[in-house]
mmCIF file of C-alpha atoms in Angstrom:
data_model
loop_
_atom_site.group_PDB
_atom_site.id
_atom_site.type_symbol
_atom_site.label_atom_id
_atom_site.label_comp_id
_atom_site.label_asym_id
_atom_site.label_seq_id
_atom_site.Cartn_x
_atom_site.Cartn_y
_atom_site.Cartn_z
ATOM 1 C CA MET A 1 -15.873 26.141 -11.058
ATOM 2 C CA SER A 2 -17.269 23.573 -12.842
ATOM 3 C CA SER A 3 -19.852 23.858 -15.892
ATOM 4 C CA SER A 4 -23.118 22.369 -15.952
ATOM 5 C CA THR A 5 -22.456 19.486 -17.612
ATOM 6 C CA GLN A 6 -19.317 18.557 -16.069
ATOM 7 C CA PHE A 7 -18.182 15.140 -14.541
ATOM 8 C CA ARG A 8 -17.864 15.932 -11.170
ATOM 9 C CA ILE A 9 -16.008 13.297 -8.797
ATOM 10 C CA ILE A 10 -15.236 13.316 -5.626
ATOM 11 C CA ILE A 11 -12.815 10.810 -4.240
ATOM 12 C CA VAL A 12 -12.481 10.551 -0.545
ATOM 13 C CA GLY A 13 -9.038 9.805 0.815
ATOM 14 C CA GLY A 14 -5.465 11.219 -0.357
ATOM 15 C CA GLY A 15 -3.486 8.141 -0.091
ATOM 16 C CA ILE A 16 -2.000 5.783 -2.880
ATOM 17 C CA ALA A 17 -5.296 4.301 -3.767
ATOM 18 C CA GLY A 18 -7.010 7.999 -4.034
ATOM 19 C CA LEU A 19 -4.267 9.458 -6.375
ATOM 20 C CA SER A 20 -3.949 6.812 -8.491
ATOM 21 C CA ALA A 21 -7.833 6.840 -9.069
ATOM 22 C CA ALA A 22 -7.263 10.789 -9.862
ATOM 23 C CA ILE A 23 -4.647 10.436 -12.476
ATOM 24 C CA ALA A 24 -6.574 7.044 -14.026
ATOM 25 C CA LEU A 25 -9.885 9.425 -14.631
ATOM 26 C CA ARG A 26 -8.680 12.887 -15.041
ATOM 27 C CA LYS A 27 -10.213 14.194 -18.683
ATOM 28 C CA GLN A 28 -11.645 17.341 -20.057
ATOM 29 C CA ASP A 29 -14.725 18.272 -18.639
ATOM 30 C CA ARG A 30 -14.351 16.456 -15.107
ATOM 31 C CA SER A 31 -13.495 17.943 -12.327
ATOM 32 C CA ILE A 32 -11.765 15.851 -9.641
ATOM 33 C CA THR A 33 -11.707 16.793 -5.508
ATOM 34 C CA ILE A 34 -9.615 15.080 -3.402
ATOM 35 C CA LEU A 35 -10.875 15.218 0.248
ATOM 36 C CA GLU A 36 -7.854 13.928 2.584
ATOM 37 C CA GLN A 37 -8.339 13.989 6.144
ATOM 38 C CA SER A 38 -5.105 14.398 7.154
ATOM 39 C CA ARG A 39 -2.670 17.858 6.574
ATOM 40 C CA LEU A 40 0.007 15.376 4.354
ATOM 41 C CA SER A 41 2.505 16.753 6.521
ATOM 42 C CA THR A 42 3.935 13.498 8.435
ATOM 43 C CA GLU A 43 6.557 11.827 6.731
ATOM 44 C CA ILE A 44 5.888 7.929 7.454
ATOM 45 C CA GLY A 45 9.350 6.102 7.684
ATOM 46 C CA ALA A 46 8.448 3.165 5.595
ATOM 47 C CA THR A 47 8.965 1.501 2.549
ATOM 48 C CA ILE A 48 6.645 0.464 -0.323
ATOM 49 C CA SER A 49 6.665 -1.736 -3.301
ATOM 50 C CA LEU A 50 4.897 -1.908 -6.455
ATOM 51 C CA GLN A 51 4.196 -5.269 -8.613
ATOM 52 C CA PRO A 52 4.870 -5.835 -12.093
ATOM 53 C CA ASN A 53 0.880 -5.625 -12.604
ATOM 54 C CA ALA A 54 0.965 -2.144 -11.418
ATOM 55 C CA THR A 55 4.224 -0.580 -12.361
ATOM 56 C CA ARG A 56 3.022 -2.056 -15.945
ATOM 57 C CA ILE A 57 -0.265 0.198 -15.809
ATOM 58 C CA MET A 58 1.311 3.240 -14.304
ATOM 59 C CA GLN A 59 4.401 3.183 -17.368
ATOM 60 C CA GLN A 60 2.017 1.826 -20.252
ATOM 61 C CA THR A 61 -1.396 2.569 -19.691
ATOM 62 C CA TRP A 62 -0.879 5.936 -17.966
ATOM 63 C CA GLY A 63 2.082 7.211 -19.799
ATOM 64 C CA LEU A 64 4.752 7.716 -16.755
ATOM 65 C CA GLN A 65 7.616 7.075 -18.621
ATOM 66 C CA THR A 66 9.597 8.751 -16.002
ATOM 67 C CA LEU A 67 8.346 6.804 -13.291
ATOM 68 C CA LEU A 68 11.631 5.386 -12.020
ATOM 69 C CA ASP A 69 13.721 8.433 -12.123
ATOM 70 C CA ASP A 70 11.301 11.253 -11.090
ATOM 71 C CA SER A 71 9.836 9.314 -8.155
ATOM 72 C CA ARG A 72 13.266 7.833 -6.840
ATOM 73 C CA GLY A 73 12.510 4.445 -7.019
ATOM 74 C CA THR A 74 14.455 1.105 -7.124
ATOM 75 C CA ILE A 75 14.255 -1.710 -9.383
ATOM 76 C CA ASP A 76 14.285 -5.126 -7.329
ATOM 77 C CA HIS A 77 16.491 -7.482 -8.582
ATOM 78 C CA GLY A 78 15.191 -10.337 -6.740
ATOM 79 C CA PHE A 79 14.550 -12.053 -3.562
ATOM 80 C CA ARG A 80 17.243 -13.324 -1.219
ATOM 81 C CA ILE A 81 15.891 -15.460 1.427
ATOM 82 C CA TYR A 82 17.871 -16.319 4.681
ATOM 83 C CA ASN A 83 17.139 -19.211 7.525
ATOM 84 C CA VAL A 84 17.179 -18.049 11.132
ATOM 85 C CA ASP A 85 20.968 -19.040 11.492
ATOM 86 C CA GLY A 86 21.905 -16.677 8.551
ATOM 87 C CA LYS A 87 22.503 -18.622 6.200
ATOM 88 C CA LEU A 88 21.018 -17.934 2.469
ATOM 89 C CA VAL A 89 19.154 -20.992 1.349
ATOM 90 C CA ASN A 90 17.239 -19.582 -1.469
ATOM 91 C CA GLU A 91 17.593 -16.535 -4.164
ATOM 92 C CA ILE A 92 14.991 -15.765 -6.761
ATOM 93 C CA PRO A 93 15.760 -13.268 -9.287
ATOM 94 C CA LEU A 94 13.249 -11.101 -10.756
ATOM 95 C CA ARG A 95 15.009 -9.154 -13.712
ATOM 96 C CA SER A 96 15.049 -12.100 -15.509
ATOM 97 C CA MET A 97 11.249 -13.048 -15.634
ATOM 98 C CA LYS A 98 10.418 -11.147 -18.875
ATOM 99 C CA ARG A 99 6.883 -12.754 -18.848
ATOM 100 C CA TYR A 100 5.939 -9.459 -16.148
ATOM 101 C CA GLY A 101 6.343 -7.198 -18.956
ATOM 102 C CA ALA A 102 7.774 -4.782 -15.950
ATOM 103 C CA ASP A 103 9.950 -4.357 -12.744
ATOM 104 C CA ARG A 104 8.995 -4.390 -9.247
ATOM 105 C CA ILE A 105 9.809 -1.132 -7.584
ATOM 106 C CA MET A 106 10.740 0.006 -4.411
ATOM 107 C CA TRP A 107 10.082 3.205 -2.760
ATOM 108 C CA HIS A 108 10.106 5.555 0.426
ATOM 109 C CA ARG A 109 6.552 5.664 0.785
ATOM 110 C CA GLN A 110 6.548 9.416 1.281
ATOM 111 C CA ASP A 111 8.347 9.391 -2.176
ATOM 112 C CA LEU A 112 5.952 7.469 -4.110
ATOM 113 C CA HIS A 113 3.217 9.454 -2.733
ATOM 114 C CA THR A 114 4.535 12.783 -3.522
ATOM 115 C CA TYR A 115 5.343 11.342 -7.117
ATOM 116 C CA LEU A 116 1.425 10.536 -7.290
ATOM 117 C CA LYS A 117 0.225 13.732 -6.126
ATOM 118 C CA ASN A 118 2.409 15.905 -8.391
ATOM 119 C CA ILE A 119 1.000 14.003 -11.297
ATOM 120 C CA ALA A 120 -2.755 13.997 -10.197
ATOM 121 C CA THR A 121 -2.260 18.125 -10.049
ATOM 122 C CA SER A 122 0.026 18.512 -13.116
ATOM 123 C CA THR A 123 -1.317 21.003 -15.115
ATOM 124 C CA GLU A 124 0.922 19.621 -18.127
ATOM 125 C CA ARG A 125 -1.473 16.373 -18.560
ATOM 126 C CA GLU A 126 -4.456 16.039 -20.551
ATOM 127 C CA GLY A 127 -7.575 16.933 -18.243
ATOM 128 C CA HIS A 128 -8.100 19.489 -15.581
ATOM 129 C CA PRO A 129 -5.783 18.973 -12.249
ATOM 130 C CA ALA A 130 -7.346 17.348 -9.545
ATOM 131 C CA VAL A 131 -7.848 19.754 -6.574
ATOM 132 C CA VAL A 132 -6.425 18.299 -3.073
ATOM 133 C CA ARG A 133 -8.571 19.768 0.010
ATOM 134 C CA THR A 134 -6.856 18.718 3.360
ATOM 135 C CA SER A 135 -7.805 18.827 6.855
ATOM 136 C CA ALA A 136 -11.196 17.597 5.334
ATOM 137 C CA ARG A 137 -12.424 14.669 7.273
ATOM 138 C CA VAL A 138 -15.935 12.880 5.251
ATOM 139 C CA THR A 139 -18.672 12.014 8.306
ATOM 140 C CA ARG A 140 -21.291 10.954 6.000
ATOM 141 C CA CYS A 141 -22.101 10.020 2.838
ATOM 142 C CA ASP A 142 -25.465 9.962 0.756
ATOM 143 C CA CYS A 143 -24.539 7.208 -1.951
ATOM 144 C CA GLU A 144 -27.741 7.732 -3.785
ATOM 145 C CA GLN A 145 -28.040 11.373 -3.578
ATOM 146 C CA GLY A 146 -23.652 11.766 -4.617
ATOM 147 C CA THR A 147 -23.140 13.951 -1.690
ATOM 148 C CA VAL A 148 -20.683 13.678 1.330
ATOM 149 C CA THR A 149 -20.657 15.788 4.509
ATOM 150 C CA LEU A 150 -17.669 16.828 5.797
ATOM 151 C CA VAL A 151 -16.840 17.098 9.841
ATOM 152 C CA ASN A 152 -17.381 20.911 9.552
ATOM 153 C CA GLY A 153 -20.995 20.789 8.235
ATOM 154 C CA GLU A 154 -20.173 21.834 4.472
ATOM 155 C CA THR A 155 -21.790 19.310 2.418
ATOM 156 C CA LEU A 156 -20.291 18.589 -1.623
ATOM 157 C CA GLU A 157 -21.813 16.731 -4.537
ATOM 158 C CA ALA A 158 -20.687 14.807 -7.133
ATOM 159 C CA ASP A 159 -21.866 12.646 -9.839
ATOM 160 C CA LEU A 160 -19.295 9.836 -8.478
ATOM 161 C CA ILE A 161 -17.640 9.371 -4.870
ATOM 162 C CA ILE A 162 -14.932 7.110 -4.496
ATOM 163 C CA GLY A 163 -14.349 5.586 -1.046
ATOM 164 C CA ALA A 164 -10.132 5.273 -0.860
ATOM 165 C CA ASP A 165 -10.058 6.147 2.711
ATOM 166 C CA GLY A 166 -8.213 3.023 4.089
ATOM 167 C CA ILE A 167 -8.741 0.394 6.033
ATOM 168 C CA HIS A 168 -10.710 2.352 8.637
ATOM 169 C CA SER A 169 -12.825 3.638 6.099
ATOM 170 C CA ALA A 170 -15.611 6.325 7.079
ATOM 171 C CA LEU A 171 -17.738 5.723 3.576
ATOM 172 C CA ARG A 172 -17.447 1.789 4.199
ATOM 173 C CA THR A 173 -20.646 1.659 6.541
ATOM 174 C CA PHE A 174 -22.713 4.348 4.026
ATOM 175 C CA VAL A 175 -21.559 1.817 0.856
ATOM 176 C CA VAL A 176 -22.075 -1.374 2.301
ATOM 177 C CA GLY A 177 -24.977 -0.916 4.483
ATOM 178 C CA LYS A 178 -23.822 -1.881 7.861
ATOM 179 C CA GLU A 179 -20.601 -1.437 9.741
ATOM 180 C CA VAL A 180 -17.759 -3.692 8.646
ATOM 181 C CA ASN A 181 -14.592 -3.238 11.153
ATOM 182 C CA SER A 182 -11.150 -4.704 10.297
ATOM 183 C CA LYS A 183 -10.220 -7.885 12.030
ATOM 184 C CA PRO A 184 -6.718 -8.348 13.276
ATOM 185 C CA THR A 185 -4.899 -11.068 11.586
ATOM 186 C CA GLY A 186 -2.490 -12.370 14.788
ATOM 187 C CA SER A 187 0.834 -10.191 13.470
ATOM 188 C CA SER A 188 2.207 -7.250 14.163
ATOM 189 C CA ALA A 189 4.944 -5.420 12.543
ATOM 190 C CA TYR A 190 7.945 -3.685 13.464
ATOM 191 C CA ARG A 191 9.061 -0.692 11.002
ATOM 192 C CA LEU A 192 12.469 0.889 11.071
ATOM 193 C CA MET A 193 14.888 2.942 8.357
ATOM 194 C CA LEU A 194 18.505 3.862 8.660
ATOM 195 C CA PRO A 195 20.756 5.903 6.158
ATOM 196 C CA VAL A 196 22.617 2.903 4.523
ATOM 197 C CA ASP A 197 26.182 5.051 4.963
ATOM 198 C CA VAL A 198 24.632 4.965 8.836
ATOM 199 C CA LEU A 199 23.992 1.125 8.736
ATOM 200 C CA LYS A 200 27.408 0.557 7.383
ATOM 201 C CA GLY A 201 29.284 2.191 9.654
ATOM 202 C CA ARG A 202 27.471 1.150 12.773
ATOM 203 C CA ALA A 203 26.498 -2.480 11.652
ATOM 204 C CA PRO A 204 29.283 -3.734 9.646
ATOM 205 C CA ASP A 205 28.829 -7.571 10.361
ATOM 206 C CA PHE A 206 25.219 -6.602 8.758
ATOM 207 C CA ALA A 207 26.177 -4.712 5.772
ATOM 208 C CA THR A 208 29.139 -7.707 5.026
ATOM 209 C CA ASN A 209 26.235 -10.435 4.991
ATOM 210 C CA ILE A 210 23.388 -8.689 3.683
ATOM 211 C CA GLY A 211 24.790 -5.771 1.185
ATOM 212 C CA PRO A 212 22.403 -2.955 2.234
ATOM 213 C CA GLU A 213 23.201 -0.947 -1.121
ATOM 214 C CA GLU A 214 21.990 -3.931 -3.571
ATOM 215 C CA PRO A 215 18.757 -4.012 -4.965
ATOM 216 C CA TYR A 216 17.455 -6.910 -3.734
ATOM 217 C CA THR A 217 15.128 -7.766 -0.952
ATOM 218 C CA SER A 218 16.240 -9.896 1.586
ATOM 219 C CA MET A 219 14.295 -12.038 4.391
ATOM 220 C CA ILE A 220 15.061 -13.945 7.009
ATOM 221 C CA MET A 221 12.809 -16.482 8.322
ATOM 222 C CA ALA A 222 11.852 -18.195 11.185
ATOM 223 C CA HIS A 223 9.375 -20.411 12.475
ATOM 224 C CA ASP A 224 6.715 -17.295 13.001
ATOM 225 C CA CYS A 225 8.752 -14.060 13.051
ATOM 226 C CA ARG A 226 10.453 -12.607 10.014
ATOM 227 C CA LEU A 227 12.491 -9.807 9.096
ATOM 228 C CA ILE A 228 11.868 -8.317 5.347
ATOM 229 C CA MET A 229 14.563 -5.623 4.234
ATOM 230 C CA GLY A 230 15.371 -3.688 1.389
ATOM 231 C CA PRO A 231 16.662 -0.432 -0.291
ATOM 232 C CA ALA A 232 14.958 2.674 -1.058
ATOM 233 C CA ARG A 233 15.296 6.364 -2.547
ATOM 234 C CA ASP A 234 17.949 5.351 -4.865
ATOM 235 C CA ARG A 235 19.206 2.964 -2.436
ATOM 236 C CA GLN A 236 20.540 5.755 0.053
ATOM 237 C CA LEU A 237 17.903 4.423 2.767
ATOM 238 C CA TYR A 238 17.525 0.911 4.022
ATOM 239 C CA SER A 239 13.910 -0.207 5.200
ATOM 240 C CA VAL A 240 13.579 -3.347 8.084
ATOM 241 C CA VAL A 241 10.107 -4.711 8.878
ATOM 242 C CA GLY A 242 9.657 -7.182 11.294
ATOM 243 C CA LEU A 243 6.652 -9.465 11.624
ATOM 244 C CA VAL A 244 6.045 -11.138 14.480
ATOM 245 C CA PRO A 245 2.613 -12.870 15.929
ATOM 246 C CA ASP A 246 1.018 -11.058 18.478
ATOM 247 C CA ASP A 247 1.240 -13.202 21.312
ATOM 248 C CA ARG A 248 4.954 -12.902 20.821
ATOM 249 C CA MET A 249 5.344 -9.160 20.546
ATOM 250 C CA ASN A 250 5.839 -8.194 24.169
ATOM 251 C CA GLU A 251 3.885 -4.988 23.378
ATOM 252 C CA ASP A 252 0.104 -4.159 23.291
ATOM 253 C CA PRO A 253 -1.092 -5.155 19.495
ATOM 254 C CA ASP A 254 -4.512 -3.474 20.024
ATOM 255 C CA SER A 255 -2.957 -0.028 20.478
ATOM 256 C CA ALA A 256 -1.140 -0.643 17.148
ATOM 257 C CA GLN A 257 -3.508 0.502 14.943
ATOM 258 C CA SER A 258 -2.086 3.523 13.621
ATOM 259 C CA TRP A 259 1.291 4.042 11.006
ATOM 260 C CA VAL A 260 2.414 6.673 13.631
ATOM 261 C CA THR A 261 2.268 4.132 17.026
ATOM 262 C CA LYS A 262 6.211 4.195 17.952
ATOM 263 C CA GLY A 263 7.693 0.545 19.004
ATOM 264 C CA ASP A 264 10.170 -0.088 21.980
ATOM 265 C CA LEU A 265 13.555 -0.895 21.567
ATOM 266 C CA GLY A 266 13.999 -3.313 24.325
ATOM 267 C CA LYS A 267 10.782 -5.356 23.975
ATOM 268 C CA MET A 268 11.563 -5.604 19.756
ATOM 269 C CA LEU A 269 15.246 -6.774 20.619
ATOM 270 C CA GLU A 270 13.735 -9.391 23.123
ATOM 271 C CA THR A 271 11.352 -10.417 20.433
ATOM 272 C CA PHE A 272 14.017 -10.871 17.944
ATOM 273 C CA LYS A 273 16.747 -12.675 20.352
ATOM 274 C CA GLU A 274 16.776 -15.767 18.040
ATOM 275 C CA PHE A 275 17.667 -13.930 15.198
ATOM 276 C CA PRO A 276 21.827 -13.569 14.111
ATOM 277 C CA SER A 277 23.465 -11.439 16.283
ATOM 278 C CA TRP A 278 24.422 -9.124 13.438
ATOM 279 C CA THR A 279 20.676 -8.293 12.555
ATOM 280 C CA ARG A 280 20.093 -7.255 16.076
ATOM 281 C CA ASP A 281 22.839 -4.738 15.312
ATOM 282 C CA VAL A 282 20.375 -3.105 12.624
ATOM 283 C CA LEU A 283 17.476 -2.807 15.122
ATOM 284 C CA ARG A 284 19.081 -1.351 17.708
ATOM 285 C CA ASN A 285 20.430 1.511 15.601
ATOM 286 C CA ALA A 286 17.183 2.937 14.579
ATOM 287 C CA ASP A 287 16.659 6.235 15.393
ATOM 288 C CA SER A 288 12.883 5.698 15.485
ATOM 289 C CA ILE A 289 10.927 2.490 15.574
ATOM 290 C CA GLY A 290 7.052 2.049 14.257
ATOM 291 C CA LEU A 291 4.846 -0.314 15.249
ATOM 292 C CA TRP A 292 1.352 -1.477 13.449
ATOM 293 C CA GLN A 293 -1.058 -4.114 13.977
ATOM 294 C CA LEU A 294 -1.901 -6.098 10.886
ATOM 295 C CA ARG A 295 -5.501 -6.055 9.738
ATOM 296 C CA ASP A 296 -7.516 -7.237 6.908
ATOM 297 C CA LEU A 297 -10.930 -7.459 5.807
ATOM 298 C CA ASP A 298 -13.047 -10.334 4.797
ATOM 299 C CA PRO A 299 -14.363 -9.973 0.933
ATOM 300 C CA LEU A 300 -17.183 -7.469 1.126
ATOM 301 C CA ASP A 301 -20.668 -8.118 -0.027
ATOM 302 C CA THR A 302 -20.899 -5.098 -2.141
ATOM 303 C CA TRP A 303 -18.102 -2.307 -2.998
ATOM 304 C CA THR A 304 -20.539 -0.100 -4.567
ATOM 305 C CA SER A 305 -24.157 1.798 -3.876
ATOM 306 C CA GLY A 306 -25.410 3.943 -6.180
ATOM 307 C CA ARG A 307 -23.199 6.969 -6.818
ATOM 308 C CA ALA A 308 -20.598 5.522 -4.510
ATOM 309 C CA ILE A 309 -18.007 2.989 -4.717
ATOM 310 C CA LEU A 310 -15.041 1.500 -2.477
ATOM 311 C CA ILE A 311 -11.511 0.845 -3.784
ATOM 312 C CA GLY A 312 -8.292 -0.302 -2.148
ATOM 313 C CA ASP A 313 -7.679 -0.913 1.416
ATOM 314 C CA ALA A 314 -11.368 0.434 1.746
ATOM 315 C CA ALA A 315 -12.862 -2.434 -0.239
ATOM 316 C CA HIS A 316 -10.008 -5.142 -0.010
ATOM 317 C CA ALA A 317 -7.546 -4.638 2.811
ATOM 318 C CA MET A 318 -5.073 -7.438 3.042
ATOM 319 C CA LEU A 319 -1.747 -8.746 4.616
ATOM 320 C CA PRO A 320 1.632 -6.998 3.144
ATOM 321 C CA THR A 321 3.063 -10.753 2.414
ATOM 322 C CA GLN A 322 2.300 -10.672 -0.941
ATOM 323 C CA GLY A 323 3.018 -7.073 -1.405
ATOM 324 C CA GLN A 324 0.106 -6.489 -3.552
ATOM 325 C CA GLY A 325 -2.104 -3.882 -1.623
ATOM 326 C CA ALA A 326 -1.113 -0.594 -3.183
ATOM 327 C CA SER A 327 -0.744 -2.559 -6.783
ATOM 328 C CA GLN A 328 -4.070 -3.894 -6.197
ATOM 329 C CA ALA A 329 -5.636 -0.451 -5.566
ATOM 330 C CA ILE A 330 -3.980 0.599 -8.816
ATOM 331 C CA GLU A 331 -5.766 -2.134 -10.454
ATOM 332 C CA ASP A 332 -9.107 -0.929 -9.038
ATOM 333 C CA ALA A 333 -7.901 2.835 -10.549
ATOM 334 C CA GLU A 334 -7.176 1.435 -13.780
ATOM 335 C CA ALA A 335 -10.400 -0.387 -13.822
ATOM 336 C CA LEU A 336 -12.277 2.786 -13.077
ATOM 337 C CA GLY A 337 -10.470 4.929 -15.313
ATOM 338 C CA THR A 338 -11.308 2.419 -18.079
ATOM 339 C CA ILE A 339 -14.578 1.504 -17.701
ATOM 340 C CA CYS A 340 -15.848 5.390 -17.273
ATOM 341 C CA ALA A 341 -13.830 6.374 -20.296
ATOM 342 C CA HIS A 342 -16.901 6.828 -22.224
ATOM 343 C CA ILE A 343 -18.270 9.158 -19.958
ATOM 344 C CA THR A 344 -18.030 12.716 -21.482
ATOM 345 C CA ASN A 345 -20.702 14.751 -19.638
ATOM 346 C CA ARG A 346 -22.536 14.424 -16.404
ATOM 347 C CA PRO A 347 -23.902 10.847 -16.019
ATOM 348 C CA SER A 348 -27.117 10.037 -14.472
ATOM 349 C CA LYS A 349 -27.265 7.870 -11.659
ATOM 350 C CA GLU A 350 -28.179 4.812 -13.618
ATOM 351 C CA ASP A 351 -25.377 5.304 -15.824
ATOM 352 C CA ILE A 352 -22.917 5.672 -12.865
ATOM 353 C CA ALA A 353 -24.450 2.237 -11.157
ATOM 354 C CA THR A 354 -24.213 0.374 -13.924
ATOM 355 C CA ALA A 355 -20.548 1.369 -14.415
ATOM 356 C CA LEU A 356 -19.613 0.781 -10.984
ATOM 357 C CA ASP A 357 -20.846 -2.971 -10.984
ATOM 358 C CA LYS A 358 -18.679 -3.322 -13.953
ATOM 359 C CA VAL A 359 -15.762 -2.406 -11.853
ATOM 360 C CA PHE A 360 -16.888 -4.252 -9.393
ATOM 361 C CA ASN A 361 -17.596 -7.551 -11.170
ATOM 362 C CA CYS A 362 -14.258 -7.374 -12.871
ATOM 363 C CA ARG A 363 -11.970 -6.770 -9.788
ATOM 364 C CA TYR A 364 -13.648 -8.870 -6.794
ATOM 365 C CA GLU A 365 -12.582 -12.323 -7.694
ATOM 366 C CA ARG A 366 -9.017 -10.839 -8.327
ATOM 367 C CA ALA A 367 -8.667 -9.031 -4.995
ATOM 368 C CA SER A 368 -10.325 -11.667 -2.541
ATOM 369 C CA LEU A 369 -8.293 -13.820 -3.797
ATOM 370 C CA ILE A 370 -5.159 -11.864 -3.537
ATOM 371 C CA GLN A 371 -6.805 -11.330 0.027
ATOM 372 C CA ARG A 372 -6.640 -14.805 0.768
ATOM 373 C CA PHE A 373 -3.230 -15.726 -0.996
ATOM 374 C CA SER A 374 -1.832 -12.915 1.349
ATOM 375 C CA ARG A 375 -3.432 -14.676 4.436
ATOM 376 C CA GLU A 376 -2.059 -17.950 3.545
ATOM 377 C CA ALA A 377 1.696 -16.720 3.009
ATOM 378 C CA ALA A 378 1.639 -15.203 6.721
ATOM 379 C CA LYS A 379 1.644 -18.844 8.001
ATOM 380 C CA PRO A 380 4.708 -20.296 9.927
ATOM 381 C CA ALA A 381 7.938 -20.328 7.495
ATOM 382 C CA THR A 382 9.244 -23.380 9.023
ATOM 383 C CA GLU A 383 8.224 -26.467 11.580
ATOM 384 C CA LYS A 384 8.637 -25.501 14.923
ATOM 385 C CA GLY A 385 12.025 -25.805 16.357
ATOM 386 C CA SER A 386 13.687 -26.223 12.655
ATOM 387 C CA ASN A 387 15.540 -23.774 10.396
ATOM 388 C CA ILE A 388 14.368 -25.323 7.010
ATOM 389 C CA ILE A 389 12.244 -23.055 5.407
ATOM 390 C CA LYS A 390 8.849 -24.479 3.408
ATOM 391 C CA MET A 391 7.953 -21.344 1.736
#
């Protein structure tokens, strides 16, 4: 039970952004409640990467020195870029770039999520552990009063409300003051994952060409389609993401707005028929295929209202082409933690509003710029009819 002076924080959304915010904001005399609409029981078969700007925050600012080992992450040693003929045309080393001060790390999404949840709720870190409530879907938020209402009619009150509920955010309408929906970007993505041992047995030519057990991100680029691939979970799993224009995907993109939408194997193979035959050996051996339409947001007018702020995809959803979506959410969390660090007791609405304006002002320009860069990076990699990669 919270005391009369305790700083009360509600985070709507228990994904990467919400858990990161809980970690950044943990302190004595604070109570943090995370409201997650799902049961957190579905394992999403996808990888996720954090760039050095985010891993540096986690390891150096938040003191997560055992991040790599405890989360089963894989340090990415570089990018290998192939043309549609399967020829390696460029290799970009990452570990030699000391100026970043940290590494790019790849995970199975579930491994990173579990790690962050354990840190946010740990009894061994400073401050009271965050409390995670599942099956707690928020339907309304009063930003001025600092209340949220759940689908069952329960109303909860807080001094700070953080909307970390993703691209289809329920809180966004209440914070911005109008409905702002995500917009199709013209691209969709297939995703699949195989154990490395299985891949090497079923697709030996692919293994010879790519080396799936090696800690590299490999990309095969055509004019308007590309495969982005890499290891996860201590290099035991291998992930393949296939980006394709909506008009070439042979499926209905508007039905694919969920992480758990299933893709069709035959239609996927048809889409990538111009790629080397050894890449299709991998595609046809997947046990399951995910499919989702890639959407983003135009920069919002604001992320804040009264006691509430949006972070992560709820505030600035972006394409995955720069790998910065989750990393920007962690930067949001760091900004919240730093700017709210001085708050030791229950703050006034004016104090919270001032702090949230500072977060918005220090984060908005950078996040909006990366949204734009991510859109630009989705442009065709070659001229039509050419295999010469421009990027």
